[in-house]
Short mmCIF file of N, CA, C and O in Angstrom, two decimals:
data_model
loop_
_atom_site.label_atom_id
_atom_site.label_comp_id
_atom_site.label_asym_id
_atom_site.label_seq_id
_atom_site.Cartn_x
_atom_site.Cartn_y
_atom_site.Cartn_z
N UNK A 1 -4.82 -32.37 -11.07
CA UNK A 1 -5.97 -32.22 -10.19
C UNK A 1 -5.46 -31.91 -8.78
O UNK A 1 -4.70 -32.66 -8.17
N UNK A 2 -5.93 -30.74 -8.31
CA UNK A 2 -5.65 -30.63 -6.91
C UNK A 2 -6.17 -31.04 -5.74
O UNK A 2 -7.22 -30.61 -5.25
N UNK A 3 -5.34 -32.00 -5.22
CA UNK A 3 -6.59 -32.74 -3.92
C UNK A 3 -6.40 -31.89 -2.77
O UNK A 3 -5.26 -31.56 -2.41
N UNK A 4 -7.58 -31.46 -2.10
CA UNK A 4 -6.87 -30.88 -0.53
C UNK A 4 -7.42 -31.55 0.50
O UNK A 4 -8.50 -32.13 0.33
N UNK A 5 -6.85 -31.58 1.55
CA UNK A 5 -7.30 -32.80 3.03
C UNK A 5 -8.17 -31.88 3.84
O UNK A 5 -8.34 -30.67 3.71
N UNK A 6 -8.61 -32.63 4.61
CA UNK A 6 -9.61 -31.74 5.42
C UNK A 6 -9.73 -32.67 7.16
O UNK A 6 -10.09 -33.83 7.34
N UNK A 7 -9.39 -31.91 7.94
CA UNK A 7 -9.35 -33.17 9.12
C UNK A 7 -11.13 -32.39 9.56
O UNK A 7 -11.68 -31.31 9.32
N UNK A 8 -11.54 -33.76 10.36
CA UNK A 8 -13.09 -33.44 10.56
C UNK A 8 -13.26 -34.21 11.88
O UNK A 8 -13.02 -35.40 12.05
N UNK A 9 -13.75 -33.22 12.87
CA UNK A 9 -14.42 -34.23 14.35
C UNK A 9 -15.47 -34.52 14.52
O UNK A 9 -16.45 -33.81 14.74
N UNK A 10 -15.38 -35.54 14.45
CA UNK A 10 -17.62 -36.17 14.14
C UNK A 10 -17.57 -36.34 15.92
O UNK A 10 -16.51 -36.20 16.53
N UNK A 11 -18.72 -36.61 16.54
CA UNK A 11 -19.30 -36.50 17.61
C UNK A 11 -19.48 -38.11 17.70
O UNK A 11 -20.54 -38.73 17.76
N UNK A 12 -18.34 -38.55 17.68
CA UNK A 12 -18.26 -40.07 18.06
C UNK A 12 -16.90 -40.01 19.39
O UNK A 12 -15.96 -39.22 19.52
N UNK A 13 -17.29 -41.20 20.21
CA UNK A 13 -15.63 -41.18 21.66
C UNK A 13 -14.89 -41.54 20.85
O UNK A 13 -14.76 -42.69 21.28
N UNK A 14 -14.07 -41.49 19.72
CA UNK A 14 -12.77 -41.52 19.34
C UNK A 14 -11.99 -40.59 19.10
O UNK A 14 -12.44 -39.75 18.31
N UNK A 15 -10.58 -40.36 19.63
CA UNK A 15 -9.55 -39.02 20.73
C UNK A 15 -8.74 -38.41 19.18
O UNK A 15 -7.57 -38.06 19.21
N UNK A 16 -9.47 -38.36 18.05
CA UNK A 16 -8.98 -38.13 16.79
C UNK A 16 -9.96 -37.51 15.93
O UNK A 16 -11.14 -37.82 16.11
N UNK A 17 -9.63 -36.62 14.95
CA UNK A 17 -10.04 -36.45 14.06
C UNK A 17 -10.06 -37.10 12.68
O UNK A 17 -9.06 -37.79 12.46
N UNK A 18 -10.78 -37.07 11.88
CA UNK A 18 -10.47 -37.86 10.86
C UNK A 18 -10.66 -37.13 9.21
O UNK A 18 -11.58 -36.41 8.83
N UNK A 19 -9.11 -37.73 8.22
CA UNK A 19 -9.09 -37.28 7.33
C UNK A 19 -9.57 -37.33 5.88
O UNK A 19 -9.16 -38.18 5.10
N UNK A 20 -10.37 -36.47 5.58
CA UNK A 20 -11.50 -36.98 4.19
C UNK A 20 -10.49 -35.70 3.14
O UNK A 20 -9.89 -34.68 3.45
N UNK A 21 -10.67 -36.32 2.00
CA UNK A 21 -10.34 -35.24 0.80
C UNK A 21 -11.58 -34.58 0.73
O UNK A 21 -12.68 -34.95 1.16
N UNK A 22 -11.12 -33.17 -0.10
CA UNK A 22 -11.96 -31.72 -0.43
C UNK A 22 -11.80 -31.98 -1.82
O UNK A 22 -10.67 -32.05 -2.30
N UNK A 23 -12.81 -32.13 -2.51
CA UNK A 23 -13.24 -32.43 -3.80
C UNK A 23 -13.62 -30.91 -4.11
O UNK A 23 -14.42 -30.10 -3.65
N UNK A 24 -12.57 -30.92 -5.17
CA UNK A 24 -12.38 -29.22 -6.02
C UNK A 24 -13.50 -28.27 -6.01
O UNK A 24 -13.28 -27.10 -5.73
N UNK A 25 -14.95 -28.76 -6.35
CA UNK A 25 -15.89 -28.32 -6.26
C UNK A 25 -16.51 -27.54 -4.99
O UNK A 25 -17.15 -26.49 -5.02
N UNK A 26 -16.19 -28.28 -3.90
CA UNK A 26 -16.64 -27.71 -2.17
C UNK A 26 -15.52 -26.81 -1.76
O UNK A 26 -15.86 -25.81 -1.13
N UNK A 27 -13.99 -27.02 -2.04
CA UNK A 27 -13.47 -26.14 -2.04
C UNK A 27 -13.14 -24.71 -1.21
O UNK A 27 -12.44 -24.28 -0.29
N UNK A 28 -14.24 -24.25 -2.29
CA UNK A 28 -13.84 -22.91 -1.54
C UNK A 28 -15.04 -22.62 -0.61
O UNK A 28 -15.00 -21.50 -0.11
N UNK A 29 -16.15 -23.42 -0.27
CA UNK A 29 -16.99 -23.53 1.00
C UNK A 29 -16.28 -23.95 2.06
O UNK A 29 -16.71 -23.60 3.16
N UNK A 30 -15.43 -24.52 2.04
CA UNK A 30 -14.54 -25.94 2.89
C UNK A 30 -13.77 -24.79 3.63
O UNK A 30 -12.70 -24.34 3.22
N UNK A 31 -14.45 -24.35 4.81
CA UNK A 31 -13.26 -23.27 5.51
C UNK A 31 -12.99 -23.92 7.62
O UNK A 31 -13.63 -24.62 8.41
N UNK A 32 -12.04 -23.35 7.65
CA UNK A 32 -12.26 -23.60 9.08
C UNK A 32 -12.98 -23.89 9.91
O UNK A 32 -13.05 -22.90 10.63
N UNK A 33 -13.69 -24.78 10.36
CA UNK A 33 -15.26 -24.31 11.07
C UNK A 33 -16.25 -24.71 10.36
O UNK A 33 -17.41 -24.78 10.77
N UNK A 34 -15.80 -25.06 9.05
CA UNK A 34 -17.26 -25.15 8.41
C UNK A 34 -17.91 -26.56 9.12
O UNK A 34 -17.27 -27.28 9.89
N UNK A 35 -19.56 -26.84 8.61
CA UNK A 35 -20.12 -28.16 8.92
C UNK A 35 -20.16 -28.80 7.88
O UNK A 35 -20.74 -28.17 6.99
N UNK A 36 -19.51 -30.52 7.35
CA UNK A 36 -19.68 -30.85 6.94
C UNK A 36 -20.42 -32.29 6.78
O UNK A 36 -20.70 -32.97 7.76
N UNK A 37 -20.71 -32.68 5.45
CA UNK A 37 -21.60 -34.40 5.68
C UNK A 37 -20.47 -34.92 4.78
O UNK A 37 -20.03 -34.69 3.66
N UNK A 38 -20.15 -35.95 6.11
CA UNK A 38 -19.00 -37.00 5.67
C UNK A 38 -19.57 -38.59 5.65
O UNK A 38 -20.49 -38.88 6.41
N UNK A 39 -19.00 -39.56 4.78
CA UNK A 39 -19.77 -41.12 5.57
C UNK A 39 -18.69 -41.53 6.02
O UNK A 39 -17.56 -41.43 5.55
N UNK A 40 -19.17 -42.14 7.23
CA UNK A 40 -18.34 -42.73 8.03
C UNK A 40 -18.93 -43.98 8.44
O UNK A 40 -20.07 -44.03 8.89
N UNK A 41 -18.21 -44.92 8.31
CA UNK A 41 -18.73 -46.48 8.05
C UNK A 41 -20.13 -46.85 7.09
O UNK A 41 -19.97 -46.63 5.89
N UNK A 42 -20.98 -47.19 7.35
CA UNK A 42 -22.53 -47.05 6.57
C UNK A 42 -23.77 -45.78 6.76
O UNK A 42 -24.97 -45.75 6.50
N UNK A 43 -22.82 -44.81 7.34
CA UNK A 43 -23.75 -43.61 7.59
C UNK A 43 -22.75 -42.65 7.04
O UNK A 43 -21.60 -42.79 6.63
N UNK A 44 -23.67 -41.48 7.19
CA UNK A 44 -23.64 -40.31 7.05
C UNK A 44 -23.56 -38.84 8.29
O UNK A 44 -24.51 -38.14 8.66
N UNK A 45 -22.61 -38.77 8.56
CA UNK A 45 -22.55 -38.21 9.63
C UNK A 45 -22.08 -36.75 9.39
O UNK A 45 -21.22 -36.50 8.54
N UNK A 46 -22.74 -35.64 10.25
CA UNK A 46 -22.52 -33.80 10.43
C UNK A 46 -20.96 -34.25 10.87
O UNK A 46 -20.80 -35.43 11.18
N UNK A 47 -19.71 -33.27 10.92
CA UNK A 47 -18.63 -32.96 11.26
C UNK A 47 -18.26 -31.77 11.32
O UNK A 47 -18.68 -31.01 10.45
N UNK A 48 -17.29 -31.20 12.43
CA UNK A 48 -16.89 -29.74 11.56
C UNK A 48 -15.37 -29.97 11.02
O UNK A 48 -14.81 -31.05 11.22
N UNK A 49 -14.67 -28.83 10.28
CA UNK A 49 -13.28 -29.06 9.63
C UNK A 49 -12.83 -28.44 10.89
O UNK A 49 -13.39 -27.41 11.27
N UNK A 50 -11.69 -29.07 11.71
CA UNK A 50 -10.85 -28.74 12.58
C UNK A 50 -9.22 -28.41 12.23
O UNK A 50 -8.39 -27.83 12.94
N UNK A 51 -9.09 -28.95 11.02
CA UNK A 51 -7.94 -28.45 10.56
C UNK A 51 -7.29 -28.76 9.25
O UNK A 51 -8.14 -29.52 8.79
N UNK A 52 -6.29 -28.68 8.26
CA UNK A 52 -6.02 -28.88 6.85
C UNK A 52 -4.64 -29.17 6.81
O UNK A 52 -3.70 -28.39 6.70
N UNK A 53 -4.66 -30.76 6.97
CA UNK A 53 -3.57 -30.89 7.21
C UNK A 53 -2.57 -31.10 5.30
O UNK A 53 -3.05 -31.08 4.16
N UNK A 54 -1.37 -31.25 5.70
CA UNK A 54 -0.59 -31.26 4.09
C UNK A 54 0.13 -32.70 3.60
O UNK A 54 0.72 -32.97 2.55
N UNK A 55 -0.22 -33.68 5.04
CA UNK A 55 0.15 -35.07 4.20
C UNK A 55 -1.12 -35.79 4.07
O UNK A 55 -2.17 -35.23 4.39
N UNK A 56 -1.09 -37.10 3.58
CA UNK A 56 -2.06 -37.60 4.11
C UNK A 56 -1.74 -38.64 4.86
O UNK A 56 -0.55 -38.68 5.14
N UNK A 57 -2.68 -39.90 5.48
CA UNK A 57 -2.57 -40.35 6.73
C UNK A 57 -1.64 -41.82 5.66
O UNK A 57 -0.88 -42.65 6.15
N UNK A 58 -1.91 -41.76 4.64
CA UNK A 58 -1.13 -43.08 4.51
C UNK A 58 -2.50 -44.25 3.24
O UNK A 58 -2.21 -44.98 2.29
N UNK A 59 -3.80 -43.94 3.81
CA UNK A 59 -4.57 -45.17 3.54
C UNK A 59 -5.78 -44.47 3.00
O UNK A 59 -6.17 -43.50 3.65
N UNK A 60 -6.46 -44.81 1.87
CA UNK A 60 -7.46 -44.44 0.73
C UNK A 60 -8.31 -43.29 1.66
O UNK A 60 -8.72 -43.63 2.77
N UNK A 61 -8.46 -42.40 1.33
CA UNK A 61 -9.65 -41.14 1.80
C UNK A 61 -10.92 -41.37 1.14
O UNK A 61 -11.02 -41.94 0.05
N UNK A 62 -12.21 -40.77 2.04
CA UNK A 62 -13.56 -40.61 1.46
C UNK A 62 -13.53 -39.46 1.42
O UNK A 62 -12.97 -38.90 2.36
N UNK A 63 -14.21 -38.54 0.19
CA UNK A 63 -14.51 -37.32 -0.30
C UNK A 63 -15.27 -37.00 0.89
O UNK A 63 -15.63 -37.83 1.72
N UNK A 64 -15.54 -35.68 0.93
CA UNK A 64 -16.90 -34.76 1.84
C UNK A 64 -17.97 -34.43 1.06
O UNK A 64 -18.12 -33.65 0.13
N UNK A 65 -18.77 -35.25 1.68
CA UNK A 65 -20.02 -35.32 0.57
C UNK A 65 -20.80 -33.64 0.11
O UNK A 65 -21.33 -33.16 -0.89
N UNK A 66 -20.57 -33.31 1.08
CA UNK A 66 -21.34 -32.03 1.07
C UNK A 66 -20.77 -30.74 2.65
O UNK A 66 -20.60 -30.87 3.86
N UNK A 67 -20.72 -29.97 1.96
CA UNK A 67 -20.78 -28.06 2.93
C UNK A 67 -21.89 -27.75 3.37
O UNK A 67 -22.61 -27.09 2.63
N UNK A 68 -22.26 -28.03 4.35
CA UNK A 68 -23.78 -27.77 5.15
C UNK A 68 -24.09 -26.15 5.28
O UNK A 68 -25.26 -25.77 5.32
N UNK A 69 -23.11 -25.33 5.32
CA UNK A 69 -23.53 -23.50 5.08
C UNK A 69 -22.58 -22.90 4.70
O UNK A 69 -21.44 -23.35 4.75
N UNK A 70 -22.90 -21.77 4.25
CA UNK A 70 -22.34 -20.75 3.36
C UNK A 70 -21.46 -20.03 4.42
O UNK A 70 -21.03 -19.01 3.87
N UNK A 71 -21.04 -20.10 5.62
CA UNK A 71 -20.16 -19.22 6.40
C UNK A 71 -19.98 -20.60 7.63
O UNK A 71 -20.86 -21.40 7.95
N UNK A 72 -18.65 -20.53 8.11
CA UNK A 72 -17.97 -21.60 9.12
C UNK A 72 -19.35 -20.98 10.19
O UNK A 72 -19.99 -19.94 10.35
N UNK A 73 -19.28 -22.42 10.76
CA UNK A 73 -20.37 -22.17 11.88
C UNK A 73 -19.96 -22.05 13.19
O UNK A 73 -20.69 -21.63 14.09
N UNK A 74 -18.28 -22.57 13.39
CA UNK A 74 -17.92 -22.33 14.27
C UNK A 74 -17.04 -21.53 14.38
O UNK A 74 -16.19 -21.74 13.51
N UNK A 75 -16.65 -20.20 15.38
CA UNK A 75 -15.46 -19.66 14.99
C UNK A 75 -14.36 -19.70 15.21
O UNK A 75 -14.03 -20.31 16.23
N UNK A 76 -13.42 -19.14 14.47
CA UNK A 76 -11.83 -19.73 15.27
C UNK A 76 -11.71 -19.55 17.01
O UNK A 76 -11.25 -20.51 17.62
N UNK A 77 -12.09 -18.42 17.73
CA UNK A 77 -12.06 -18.60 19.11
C UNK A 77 -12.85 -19.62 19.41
O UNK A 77 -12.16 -20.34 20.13
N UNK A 78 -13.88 -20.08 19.27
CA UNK A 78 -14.54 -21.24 19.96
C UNK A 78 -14.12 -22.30 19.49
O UNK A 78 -14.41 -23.21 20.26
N UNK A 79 -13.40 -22.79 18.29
CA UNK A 79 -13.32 -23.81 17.75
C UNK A 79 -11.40 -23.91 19.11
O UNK A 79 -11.22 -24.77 19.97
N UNK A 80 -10.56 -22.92 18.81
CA UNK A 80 -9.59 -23.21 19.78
C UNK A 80 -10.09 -23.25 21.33
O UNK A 80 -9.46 -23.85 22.21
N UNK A 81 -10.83 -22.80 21.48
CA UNK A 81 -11.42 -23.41 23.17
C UNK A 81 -11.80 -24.41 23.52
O UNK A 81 -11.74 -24.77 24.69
N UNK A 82 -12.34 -25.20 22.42
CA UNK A 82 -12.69 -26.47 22.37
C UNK A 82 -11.42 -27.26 22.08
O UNK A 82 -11.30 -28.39 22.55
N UNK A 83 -10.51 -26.72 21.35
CA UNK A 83 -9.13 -27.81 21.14
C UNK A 83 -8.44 -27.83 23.00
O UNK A 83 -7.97 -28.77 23.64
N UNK A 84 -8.61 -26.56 23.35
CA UNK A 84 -8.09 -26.58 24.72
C UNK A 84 -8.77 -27.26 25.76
O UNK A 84 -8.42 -27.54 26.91
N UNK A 85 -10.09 -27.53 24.98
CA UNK A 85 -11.01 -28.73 26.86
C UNK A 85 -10.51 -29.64 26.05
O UNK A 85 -10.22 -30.49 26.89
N UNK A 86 -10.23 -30.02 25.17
CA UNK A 86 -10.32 -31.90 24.49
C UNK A 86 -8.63 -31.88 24.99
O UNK A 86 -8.21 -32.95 25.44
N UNK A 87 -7.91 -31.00 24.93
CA UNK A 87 -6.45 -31.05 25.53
C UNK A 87 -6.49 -31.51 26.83
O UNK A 87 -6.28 -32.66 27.24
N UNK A 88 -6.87 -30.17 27.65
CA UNK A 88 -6.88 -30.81 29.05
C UNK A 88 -7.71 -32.04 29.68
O UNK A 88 -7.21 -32.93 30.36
N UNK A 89 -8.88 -31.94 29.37
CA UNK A 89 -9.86 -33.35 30.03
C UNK A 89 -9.41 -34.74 29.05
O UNK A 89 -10.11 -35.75 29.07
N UNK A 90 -8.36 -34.67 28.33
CA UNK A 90 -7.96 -35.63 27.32
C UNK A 90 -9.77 -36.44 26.64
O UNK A 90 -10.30 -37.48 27.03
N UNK A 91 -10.08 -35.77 25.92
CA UNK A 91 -11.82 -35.75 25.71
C UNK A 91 -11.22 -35.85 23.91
O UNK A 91 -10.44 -35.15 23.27
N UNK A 92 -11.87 -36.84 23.63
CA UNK A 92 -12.27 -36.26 22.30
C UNK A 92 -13.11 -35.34 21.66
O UNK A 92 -14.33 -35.32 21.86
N UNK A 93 -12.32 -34.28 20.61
CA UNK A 93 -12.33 -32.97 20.27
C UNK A 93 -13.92 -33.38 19.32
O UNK A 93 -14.37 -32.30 18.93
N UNK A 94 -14.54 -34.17 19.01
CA UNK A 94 -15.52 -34.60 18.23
C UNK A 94 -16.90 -33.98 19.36
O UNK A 94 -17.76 -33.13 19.16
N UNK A 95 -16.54 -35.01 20.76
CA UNK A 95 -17.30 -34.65 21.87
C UNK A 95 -17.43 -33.44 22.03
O UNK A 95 -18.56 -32.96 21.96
N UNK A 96 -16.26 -32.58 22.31
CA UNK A 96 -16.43 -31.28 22.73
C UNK A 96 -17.34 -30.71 22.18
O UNK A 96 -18.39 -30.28 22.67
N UNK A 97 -16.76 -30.65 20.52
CA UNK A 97 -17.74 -29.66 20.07
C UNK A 97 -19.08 -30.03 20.33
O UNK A 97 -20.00 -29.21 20.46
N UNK A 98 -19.25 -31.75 20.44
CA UNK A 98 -20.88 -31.69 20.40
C UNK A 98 -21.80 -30.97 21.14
O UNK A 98 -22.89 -30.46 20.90
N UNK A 99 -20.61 -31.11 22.74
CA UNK A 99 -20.79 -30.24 23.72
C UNK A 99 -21.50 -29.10 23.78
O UNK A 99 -22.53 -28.78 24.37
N UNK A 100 -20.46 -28.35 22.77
CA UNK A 100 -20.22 -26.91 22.92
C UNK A 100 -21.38 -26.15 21.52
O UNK A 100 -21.61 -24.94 21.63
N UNK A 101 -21.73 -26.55 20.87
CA UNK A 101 -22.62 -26.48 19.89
C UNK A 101 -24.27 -26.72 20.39
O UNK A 101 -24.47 -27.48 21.35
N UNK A 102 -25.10 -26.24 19.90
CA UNK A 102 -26.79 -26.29 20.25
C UNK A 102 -26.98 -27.91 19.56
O UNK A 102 -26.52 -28.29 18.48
N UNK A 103 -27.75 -28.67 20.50
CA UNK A 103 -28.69 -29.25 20.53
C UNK A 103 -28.81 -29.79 18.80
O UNK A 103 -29.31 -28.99 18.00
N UNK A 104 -28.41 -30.94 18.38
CA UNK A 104 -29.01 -31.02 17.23
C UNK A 104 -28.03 -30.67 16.06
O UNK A 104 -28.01 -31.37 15.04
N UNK A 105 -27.41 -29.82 16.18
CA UNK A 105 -26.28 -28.76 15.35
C UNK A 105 -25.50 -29.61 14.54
O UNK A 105 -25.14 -29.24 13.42
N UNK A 106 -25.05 -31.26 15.22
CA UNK A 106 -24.54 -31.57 14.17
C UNK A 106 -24.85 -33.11 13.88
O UNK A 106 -24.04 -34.02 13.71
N UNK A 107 -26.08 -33.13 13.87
CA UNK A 107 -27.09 -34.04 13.36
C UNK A 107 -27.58 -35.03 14.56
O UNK A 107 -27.62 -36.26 14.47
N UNK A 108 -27.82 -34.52 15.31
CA UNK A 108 -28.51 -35.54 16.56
C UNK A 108 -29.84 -35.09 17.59
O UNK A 108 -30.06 -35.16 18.80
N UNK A 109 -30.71 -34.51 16.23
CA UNK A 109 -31.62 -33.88 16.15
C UNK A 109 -32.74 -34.82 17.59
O UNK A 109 -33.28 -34.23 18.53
N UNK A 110 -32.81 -36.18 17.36
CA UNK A 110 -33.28 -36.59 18.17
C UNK A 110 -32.77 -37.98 19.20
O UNK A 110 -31.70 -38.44 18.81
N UNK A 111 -33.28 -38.61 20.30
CA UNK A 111 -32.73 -38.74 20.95
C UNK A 111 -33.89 -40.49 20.96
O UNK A 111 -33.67 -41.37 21.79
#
């Protein structure tokens, strides 16, 4: 069985991404950029894939529940512009994108 990793920045202040396995099936939706629904503690939270990494972190992974669209929503230039503000303002890269994304985009529809 082939497992593949998937690092994901949820729109929480923590200065990390975090690593869920790609369950064979999502796969080949599972691209750069894409949006995904991950749980993270007792929820369910939007993320995008920021990167694929080849070890893992050490300690049990949660699958990605689900590929929210058929084409990455973010693209590689914006997704590296955003690695470059979370670089310099030392910001977590989760924030940025929330930032940098419309209103809602990755589940914080209301307020």
């Amino acid at each position: 069985m082939n497992q593949s990793l998937a690092d994901i920045a949820l729109p929480v202040p923590i200065d990390h991404p975090f690593t869920y396995l790609v369950p064979s099936e999502l796969q080949p939706q599972a691209t750069l950029g894409s949006r995904v629904l991950v749980p993270f503690g007792r929820k369910l939270l939007t993320g995008i894939i920021v990167d694929f990494p080849t070890t893992s972190p050490g300690k049990q992974l949660k699958p990605i529940r689900d590929v929210l669209d058929a084409a990455p929503s973010v693209s590689p230039e914006m997704l590296n512009l955003c690695r470059w503000i979370a670089e310099y303002y030392l910001a977590p890269i989760g924030e940025v994108l929330k930032a940098a994304v419309p209103f809602g985009f990755l589940g914080y529809g209301k307020r």
